[in-house]
CSV table of N, CA and C in Angstrom, one decimal:
chain,number,residue,atom,x,y,z
F,22,MET,N,13.7,53.4,261.7
F,22,MET,CA,13.8,52.6,260.5
F,22,MET,C,12.6,52.8,259.6
F,23,GLU,N,12.8,52.8,258.3
F,23,GLU,CA,11.8,53.0,257.4
F,23,GLU,C,10.8,51.8,257.3
F,24,GLU,N,9.6,52.1,257.2
F,24,GLU,CA,8.6,51.0,257.1
F,24,GLU,C,8.6,50.5,255.7
F,25,PRO,N,8.3,49.2,255.5
F,25,PRO,CA,8.3,48.6,254.2
F,25,PRO,C,7.1,49.0,253.4
F,26,VAL,N,7.2,48.8,252.1
F,26,VAL,CA,6.1,49.2,251.2
F,26,VAL,C,4.9,48.3,251.4
F,27,SER,N,5.1,47.0,251.7
F,27,SER,CA,4.0,46.1,251.9
F,27,SER,C,3.2,46.5,253.1
F,28,SER,N,2.0,45.9,253.3
F,28,SER,CA,1.1,46.3,254.4
F,28,SER,C,1.7,45.8,255.8
F,29,LEU,N,2.7,45.0,255.8
F,29,LEU,CA,3.3,44.5,257.0
F,29,LEU,C,4.3,45.5,257.6
F,30,THR,N,4.4,45.6,258.9
F,30,THR,CA,5.4,46.4,259.6
F,30,THR,C,6.7,45.5,259.6
F,31,THR,N,7.8,46.2,259.9
F,31,THR,CA,9.1,45.5,260.0
F,31,THR,C,9.1,44.4,261.0
F,32,VAL,N,8.4,44.6,262.1
F,32,VAL,CA,8.2,43.6,263.1
F,32,VAL,C,7.5,42.4,262.5
F,33,GLU,N,6.4,42.6,261.8
F,33,GLU,CA,5.7,41.5,261.2
F,33,GLU,C,6.4,40.8,260.1
F,34,ILE,N,7.2,41.5,259.4
F,34,ILE,CA,8.1,40.9,258.4
F,34,ILE,C,9.1,40.0,259.1
F,35,ALA,N,9.7,40.5,260.1
F,35,ALA,CA,10.7,39.7,260.9
F,35,ALA,C,10.0,38.4,261.4
F,36,GLN,N,8.8,38.5,261.9
F,36,GLN,CA,8.0,37.3,262.4
F,36,GLN,C,7.8,36.3,261.2
F,37,GLU,N,7.4,36.8,260.1
F,37,GLU,CA,7.2,35.9,258.9
F,37,GLU,C,8.6,35.3,258.5
F,38,LEU,N,9.6,36.1,258.5
F,38,LEU,CA,10.9,35.5,258.1
F,38,LEU,C,11.4,34.5,259.1
F,39,ASN,N,11.1,34.8,260.4
F,39,ASN,CA,11.5,33.8,261.5
F,39,ASN,C,10.7,32.5,261.3
F,40,ARG,N,9.5,32.6,260.8
F,40,ARG,CA,8.8,31.3,260.5
F,40,ARG,C,9.5,30.5,259.4
F,41,ALA,N,9.9,31.2,258.3
F,41,ALA,CA,10.7,30.6,257.3
F,41,ALA,C,12.0,30.1,257.8
F,42,PHE,N,12.7,30.8,258.6
F,42,PHE,CA,13.9,30.4,259.3
F,42,PHE,C,13.7,29.1,260.0
F,43,ALA,N,12.7,29.0,260.8
F,43,ALA,CA,12.4,27.8,261.6
F,43,ALA,C,12.1,26.7,260.7
F,44,GLU,N,11.4,26.9,259.6
F,44,GLU,CA,11.0,25.9,258.6
F,44,GLU,C,12.3,25.3,258.1
F,45,GLU,N,13.3,26.1,257.7
F,45,GLU,CA,14.5,25.6,257.1
F,45,GLU,C,15.4,24.9,258.2
F,46,VAL,N,15.5,25.4,259.4
F,46,VAL,CA,16.3,24.7,260.4
F,46,VAL,C,15.6,23.4,260.8
F,47,GLU,N,14.3,23.3,260.9
F,47,GLU,CA,13.6,22.0,261.1
F,47,GLU,C,13.9,21.1,260.0
F,48,ALA,N,13.8,21.5,258.7
F,48,ALA,CA,14.1,20.7,257.6
F,48,ALA,C,15.5,20.1,257.6
F,49,ALA,N,16.5,21.0,258.0
F,49,ALA,CA,17.9,20.6,258.1
F,49,ALA,C,18.0,19.5,259.1
F,50,THR,N,17.4,19.6,260.2
F,50,THR,CA,17.4,18.6,261.3
F,50,THR,C,16.8,17.3,260.8
F,51,ARG,N,15.7,17.4,260.1
F,51,ARG,CA,15.1,16.2,259.6
F,51,ARG,C,15.9,15.5,258.5
F,52,TYR,N,16.6,16.3,257.6
F,52,TYR,CA,17.5,15.8,256.6
F,52,TYR,C,18.6,15.0,257.3
F,53,LEU,N,19.2,15.6,258.4
F,53,LEU,CA,20.3,15.0,259.1
F,53,LEU,C,19.8,13.6,259.6
F,54,HIS,N,18.6,13.6,260.2
F,54,HIS,CA,18.1,12.4,260.7
F,54,HIS,C,17.8,11.4,259.6
F,55,LEU,N,17.2,11.8,258.5
F,55,LEU,CA,16.9,10.9,257.4
F,55,LEU,C,18.2,10.2,256.9
F,56,ARG,N,19.2,11.0,256.8
F,56,ARG,CA,20.5,10.5,256.3
F,56,ARG,C,21.0,9.5,257.3
F,57,SER,N,20.8,9.6,258.5
F,57,SER,CA,21.3,8.7,259.5
F,57,SER,C,20.4,7.4,259.6
F,58,ALA,N,19.1,7.5,259.2
F,58,ALA,CA,18.2,6.4,259.4
F,58,ALA,C,18.1,5.5,258.2
F,59,VAL,N,18.6,5.9,257.0
F,59,VAL,CA,18.6,5.0,255.8
F,59,VAL,C,19.5,3.8,256.0
F,60,ARG,N,18.9,2.7,255.7
F,60,ARG,CA,19.7,1.4,255.9
F,60,ARG,C,19.7,0.6,254.6
F,61,GLY,N,20.6,-0.3,254.5
F,61,GLY,CA,20.7,-1.2,253.4
F,61,GLY,C,21.4,-0.6,252.2
F,62,LEU,N,21.3,-1.2,251.0
F,62,LEU,CA,22.0,-0.8,249.9
F,62,LEU,C,21.5,0.6,249.4
F,63,ASP,N,20.3,0.9,249.7
F,63,ASP,CA,19.8,2.3,249.4
F,63,ASP,C,20.6,3.4,249.9
F,64,ARG,N,21.2,3.1,251.0
F,64,ARG,CA,22.0,4.1,251.7
F,64,ARG,C,23.1,4.7,250.7
F,65,LEU,N,23.7,3.8,250.0
F,65,LEU,CA,24.7,4.2,249.0
F,65,LEU,C,24.2,5.1,248.0
F,66,VAL,N,23.0,5.0,247.6
F,66,VAL,CA,22.4,5.8,246.5
F,66,VAL,C,21.9,7.1,247.0
F,67,VAL,N,21.2,7.1,248.2
F,67,VAL,CA,20.5,8.4,248.6
F,67,VAL,C,21.2,9.2,249.6
F,68,VAL,N,22.3,8.7,250.3
F,68,VAL,CA,22.9,9.5,251.3
F,68,VAL,C,23.5,10.8,250.7
F,69,GLY,N,24.0,10.8,249.5
F,69,GLY,CA,24.5,12.0,248.9
F,69,GLY,C,23.4,13.1,248.7
F,70,VAL,N,22.2,12.6,248.2
F,70,VAL,CA,21.1,13.5,248.0
F,70,VAL,C,20.6,14.1,249.3
F,71,LEU,N,20.6,13.3,250.4
F,71,LEU,CA,20.1,13.8,251.7
F,71,LEU,C,21.2,14.7,252.3
F,72,ARG,N,22.4,14.4,252.1
F,72,ARG,CA,23.5,15.4,252.6
F,72,ARG,C,23.4,16.7,251.9
F,73,GLU,N,23.1,16.7,250.6
F,73,GLU,CA,22.9,17.9,249.8
F,73,GLU,C,21.7,18.7,250.3
F,74,GLY,N,20.6,18.0,250.6
F,74,GLY,CA,19.4,18.6,251.1
F,74,GLY,C,19.7,19.3,252.4
F,75,PHE,N,20.5,18.6,253.3
F,75,PHE,CA,20.8,19.2,254.6
F,75,PHE,C,21.6,20.5,254.4
F,76,GLN,N,22.6,20.4,253.5
F,76,GLN,CA,23.5,21.6,253.3
F,76,GLN,C,22.7,22.7,252.7
F,77,ARG,N,21.8,22.4,251.8
F,77,ARG,CA,21.0,23.5,251.1
F,77,ARG,C,20.1,24.2,252.2
F,78,THR,N,19.5,23.4,253.0
F,78,THR,CA,18.5,24.0,254.0
F,78,THR,C,19.3,24.8,255.0
F,79,ILE,N,20.5,24.4,255.4
F,79,ILE,CA,21.3,25.2,256.3
F,79,ILE,C,21.6,26.5,255.6
F,80,GLU,N,22.0,26.4,254.4
F,80,GLU,CA,22.4,27.6,253.6
F,80,GLU,C,21.1,28.6,253.5
F,81,HIS,N,20.0,28.0,253.3
F,81,HIS,CA,18.7,28.8,253.2
F,81,HIS,C,18.5,29.5,254.5
F,82,ALA,N,18.7,28.7,255.6
F,82,ALA,CA,18.4,29.3,257.0
F,82,ALA,C,19.4,30.5,257.2
F,83,GLU,N,20.7,30.3,256.8
F,83,GLU,CA,21.6,31.4,257.0
F,83,GLU,C,21.3,32.6,256.2
F,84,VAL,N,20.8,32.4,254.9
F,84,VAL,CA,20.3,33.6,254.1
F,84,VAL,C,19.2,34.3,254.8
F,85,ILE,N,18.2,33.5,255.3
F,85,ILE,CA,17.1,34.1,256.0
F,85,ILE,C,17.5,34.9,257.2
F,86,ALA,N,18.4,34.3,258.0
F,86,ALA,CA,18.9,35.0,259.2
F,86,ALA,C,19.6,36.3,258.8
F,87,ARG,N,20.3,36.3,257.7
F,87,ARG,CA,20.9,37.6,257.3
F,87,ARG,C,19.9,38.6,256.9
F,88,LYS,N,18.8,38.1,256.2
F,88,LYS,CA,17.7,39.0,255.8
F,88,LYS,C,17.0,39.6,257.1
F,89,ILE,N,16.8,38.8,258.1
F,89,ILE,CA,16.2,39.3,259.3
F,89,ILE,C,17.1,40.3,260.0
F,90,ARG,N,18.4,40.1,260.0
F,90,ARG,CA,19.3,41.0,260.6
F,90,ARG,C,19.4,42.3,259.8
F,91,SER,N,19.2,42.2,258.4
F,91,SER,CA,19.3,43.4,257.6
F,91,SER,C,18.1,44.3,257.8
F,92,ILE,N,17.0,43.8,258.4
F,92,ILE,CA,15.9,44.7,258.7
F,92,ILE,C,15.9,45.2,260.1
F,93,GLY,N,17.0,44.9,260.8
F,93,GLY,CA,17.2,45.4,262.2
F,93,GLY,C,16.7,44.5,263.3
F,94,HIS,N,16.5,43.2,263.0
F,94,HIS,CA,16.0,42.3,264.0
F,94,HIS,C,17.0,41.1,264.2
F,95,VAL,N,16.8,40.4,265.2
F,95,VAL,CA,17.6,39.2,265.5
F,95,VAL,C,16.8,38.0,265.2
F,96,PRO,N,17.4,37.0,264.5
F,96,PRO,CA,16.6,35.8,264.2
F,96,PRO,C,16.2,35.1,265.5
F,97,LYS,N,14.9,34.6,265.4
F,97,LYS,CA,14.4,33.8,266.5
F,97,LYS,C,14.1,32.4,266.0
F,98,LEU,N,14.4,31.4,266.8
F,98,LEU,CA,14.2,30.1,266.4
F,98,LEU,C,13.3,29.4,267.5
F,99,ASP,N,12.2,28.9,267.0
F,99,ASP,CA,11.3,28.2,267.8
F,99,ASP,C,10.8,26.9,267.1
F,100,ILE,N,11.5,25.8,267.4
F,100,ILE,CA,11.1,24.5,266.8
F,100,ILE,C,11.0,23.4,267.8
F,101,ALA,N,10.3,22.4,267.5
F,101,ALA,CA,10.2,21.2,268.3
F,101,ALA,C,10.2,20.0,267.3
F,102,VAL,N,11.3,19.3,267.2
F,102,VAL,CA,11.5,18.2,266.2
F,102,VAL,C,11.6,16.9,266.9
F,103,SER,N,10.8,15.9,266.5
F,103,SER,CA,10.9,14.6,267.0
F,103,SER,C,11.1,13.7,265.8
F,104,CYS,N,12.2,12.9,265.8
F,104,CYS,CA,12.5,12.0,264.7
F,104,CYS,C,12.5,10.6,265.3
F,105,PRO,N,11.7,9.7,264.8
F,105,PRO,CA,11.6,8.3,265.4
F,105,PRO,C,12.9,7.5,265.1
F,106,ALA,N,13.2,6.6,266.0
F,106,ALA,CA,14.4,5.7,265.8
F,106,ALA,C,14.0,4.5,265.0
F,107,GLU,N,13.7,4.7,263.7
F,107,GLU,CA,13.3,3.6,262.9
F,107,GLU,C,14.1,3.6,261.6
F,108,PRO,N,14.5,2.5,261.1
F,108,PRO,CA,15.3,2.5,259.9
F,108,PRO,C,14.4,2.8,258.7
F,109,LEU,N,14.9,3.4,257.7
F,109,LEU,CA,14.2,3.8,256.5
F,109,LEU,C,14.8,3.2,255.2
F,110,SER,N,14.0,3.0,254.3
F,110,SER,CA,14.5,2.6,252.9
F,110,SER,C,14.9,3.9,252.3
F,111,GLY,N,15.7,3.9,251.3
F,111,GLY,CA,16.1,5.1,250.5
F,111,GLY,C,14.9,5.8,249.9
F,112,ARG,N,13.9,5.0,249.4
F,112,ARG,CA,12.7,5.5,248.8
F,112,ARG,C,11.9,6.3,249.8
F,113,GLU,N,11.7,5.7,251.0
F,113,GLU,CA,10.9,6.3,252.0
F,113,GLU,C,11.6,7.6,252.5
F,114,ALA,N,12.9,7.6,252.6
F,114,ALA,CA,13.7,8.8,253.0
F,114,ALA,C,13.5,9.9,252.0
F,115,LEU,N,13.5,9.6,250.7
F,115,LEU,CA,13.3,10.5,249.6
F,115,LEU,C,11.9,11.1,249.7
F,116,ARG,N,10.9,10.2,250.0
F,116,ARG,CA,9.5,10.7,250.1
F,116,ARG,C,9.4,11.7,251.2
F,117,GLN,N,10.0,11.4,252.3
F,117,GLN,CA,10.0,12.3,253.4
F,117,GLN,C,10.7,13.6,253.1
F,118,ALA,N,11.8,13.5,252.4
F,118,ALA,CA,12.5,14.8,251.9
F,118,ALA,C,11.6,15.6,251.0
F,119,LEU,N,10.8,14.9,250.2
F,119,LEU,CA,9.9,15.6,249.3
F,119,LEU,C,8.9,16.4,250.1
F,120,LEU,N,8.4,15.8,251.2
F,120,LEU,CA,7.5,16.5,252.1
F,120,LEU,C,8.1,17.7,252.7
F,121,LEU,N,9.4,17.6,253.0
F,121,LEU,CA,10.1,18.8,253.6
F,121,LEU,C,10.1,19.9,252.6
F,122,GLU,N,10.5,19.6,251.4
F,122,GLU,CA,10.6,20.6,250.3
F,122,GLU,C,9.2,21.2,250.0
F,123,GLU,N,8.2,20.4,250.0
F,123,GLU,CA,6.8,20.9,249.7
F,123,GLU,C,6.4,21.9,250.8
F,124,ALA,N,6.8,21.6,252.1
F,124,ALA,CA,6.4,22.4,253.2
F,124,ALA,C,7.2,23.8,253.1
F,125,ALA,N,8.4,23.7,252.7
F,125,ALA,CA,9.2,24.9,252.5
F,125,ALA,C,8.7,25.8,251.4
F,126,LEU,N,8.3,25.1,250.3
F,126,LEU,CA,7.7,25.9,249.2
F,126,LEU,C,6.4,26.6,249.6
F,127,GLU,N,5.6,25.8,250.3
F,127,GLU,CA,4.3,26.4,250.8
F,127,GLU,C,4.6,27.6,251.7
F,128,CYS,N,5.6,27.5,252.5
F,128,CYS,CA,5.9,28.6,253.5
F,128,CYS,C,6.3,29.8,252.7
F,129,TYR,N,7.1,29.7,251.7
F,129,TYR,CA,7.6,30.8,250.9
F,129,TYR,C,6.4,31.4,250.0
F,130,GLN,N,5.6,30.5,249.5
F,130,GLN,CA,4.4,31.0,248.7
F,130,GLN,C,3.5,31.8,249.6
F,131,ASP,N,3.3,31.4,250.8
F,131,ASP,CA,2.5,32.1,251.8
F,131,ASP,C,3.2,33.5,252.1
F,132,LEU,N,4.5,33.5,252.3
F,132,LEU,CA,5.2,34.7,252.6
F,132,LEU,C,5.1,35.7,251.5
F,133,LEU,N,5.2,35.2,250.3
F,133,LEU,CA,5.1,36.1,249.1
F,133,LEU,C,3.8,36.9,249.1
F,134,LYS,N,2.7,36.2,249.4
F,134,LYS,CA,1.4,36.9,249.5
F,134,LYS,C,1.5,38.1,250.5
F,135,LYS,N,2.2,37.9,251.6
F,135,LYS,CA,2.2,38.8,252.7
F,135,LYS,C,3.1,40.0,252.4
F,136,VAL,N,4.1,39.9,251.5
F,136,VAL,CA,5.1,40.9,251.3
F,136,VAL,C,4.9,41.7,250.0
F,137,GLU,N,3.7,41.5,249.4
F,137,GLU,CA,3.5,42.2,248.1
F,137,GLU,C,3.7,43.7,248.3
F,138,GLY,N,4.4,44.2,247.3
F,138,GLY,CA,4.7,45.7,247.4
F,138,GLY,C,6.0,46.0,247.8
F,139,ASP,N,6.7,45.1,248.6
F,139,ASP,CA,8.1,45.3,249.0
F,139,ASP,C,8.9,44.6,248.0
F,140,VAL,N,9.3,45.3,247.0
F,140,VAL,CA,10.0,44.7,245.8
F,140,VAL,C,11.2,43.9,246.2
F,141,PRO,N,12.2,44.4,247.0
F,141,PRO,CA,13.3,43.7,247.3
F,141,PRO,C,13.0,42.4,248.1
F,142,LEU,N,12.1,42.5,249.0
F,142,LEU,CA,11.7,41.3,249.7
F,142,LEU,C,10.9,40.3,248.8
F,143,GLU,N,10.1,40.8,248.0
F,143,GLU,CA,9.4,39.9,247.0
F,143,GLU,C,10.4,39.2,246.1
F,144,GLU,N,11.4,39.9,245.7
F,144,GLU,CA,12.4,39.2,244.8
F,144,GLU,C,13.2,38.1,245.6
F,145,PHE,N,13.5,38.4,246.8
F,145,PHE,CA,14.1,37.4,247.7
F,145,PHE,C,13.3,36.2,247.8
F,146,VAL,N,12.0,36.4,248.1
F,146,VAL,CA,11.1,35.3,248.3
F,146,VAL,C,10.9,34.5,247.0
F,147,ARG,N,10.7,35.2,245.9
F,147,ARG,CA,10.6,34.6,244.6
F,147,ARG,C,11.8,33.7,244.3
F,148,SER,N,13.0,34.2,244.6
F,148,SER,CA,14.2,33.3,244.4
F,148,SER,C,14.2,32.1,245.2
F,149,GLN,N,13.7,32.2,246.5
F,149,GLN,CA,13.5,31.0,247.3
F,149,GLN,C,12.5,30.1,246.8
F,150,ILE,N,11.4,30.6,246.2
F,150,ILE,CA,10.4,29.7,245.6
F,150,ILE,C,11.0,29.0,244.4
F,151,ALA,N,11.7,29.7,243.6
F,151,ALA,CA,12.4,29.0,242.4
F,151,ALA,C,13.3,27.9,242.9
F,152,THR,N,14.1,28.2,243.9
F,152,THR,CA,15.0,27.2,244.4
F,152,THR,C,14.3,26.0,245.0
F,153,GLU,N,13.3,26.2,245.8
F,153,GLU,CA,12.5,25.1,246.4
F,153,GLU,C,11.8,24.3,245.3
F,154,SER,N,11.3,25.0,244.3
F,154,SER,CA,10.7,24.3,243.2
F,154,SER,C,11.6,23.4,242.4
F,155,GLU,N,12.9,23.8,242.3
F,155,GLU,CA,13.9,23.0,241.6
F,155,GLU,C,14.2,21.8,242.5
F,156,HIS,N,14.3,22.0,243.8
F,156,HIS,CA,14.6,20.8,244.7
F,156,HIS,C,13.4,19.8,244.6
F,157,LEU,N,12.2,20.3,244.5
F,157,LEU,CA,11.1,19.4,244.4
F,157,LEU,C,11.2,18.6,243.1
F,158,ALA,N,11.5,19.3,242.0
F,158,ALA,CA,11.6,18.6,240.7
F,158,ALA,C,12.7,17.5,240.8
F,159,GLN,N,13.8,17.8,241.4
F,159,GLN,CA,14.9,16.8,241.5
F,159,GLN,C,14.4,15.6,242.3
F,160,LEU,N,13.8,15.8,243.4
F,160,LEU,CA,13.3,14.7,244.2
F,160,LEU,C,12.2,13.9,243.5
F,161,ARG,N,11.3,14.6,242.8
F,161,ARG,CA,10.3,13.9,242.1
F,161,ARG,C,10.9,13.0,241.0
F,162,GLU,N,11.9,13.5,240.3
F,162,GLU,CA,12.6,12.8,239.3
F,162,GLU,C,13.2,11.5,239.9
F,163,LEU,N,13.9,11.6,241.0
F,163,LEU,CA,14.4,10.5,241.6
F,163,LEU,C,13.4,9.4,242.0
F,164,LEU,N,12.2,9.9,242.4
F,164,LEU,CA,11.2,9.0,242.8
F,164,LEU,C,10.3,8.6,241.7
F,165,HIS,N,10.5,9.2,240.5
F,165,HIS,CA,9.7,8.9,239.3
F,165,HIS,C,8.2,9.3,239.6
F,166,GLU,N,8.0,10.4,240.2
F,166,GLU,CA,6.6,10.9,240.6
F,166,GLU,C,6.3,12.1,239.7
């Protein structure tokens, strides 16, 4: 297999993509939990936003898994998620969702620095950054932040 243009080997790129894969799967798990934990009238307002967040993060994870397979590796998942059994207001659930999106954006920004020179991979990561930035903007708008 041909080595990438970036300074990372294919194995190292797979490791970095696996980190992003885990980030997205963990976020999806947390979105599922947030959706289940919201109580009261807020639930009617935010459950759709949280469902959308869950679906988007699963889609992102699937895209990353395909990218890992395309470079000849098998996706690896290493996560440990603990979600407390506490009711949440809609606003608190959205704040936690904002943190999930910020973490994903940070992960992709870090990955972009590491894959410089590998134009196709750079473009992929840049598109993920744009997507995560849009999600952040939507959540901030809902929260008026």
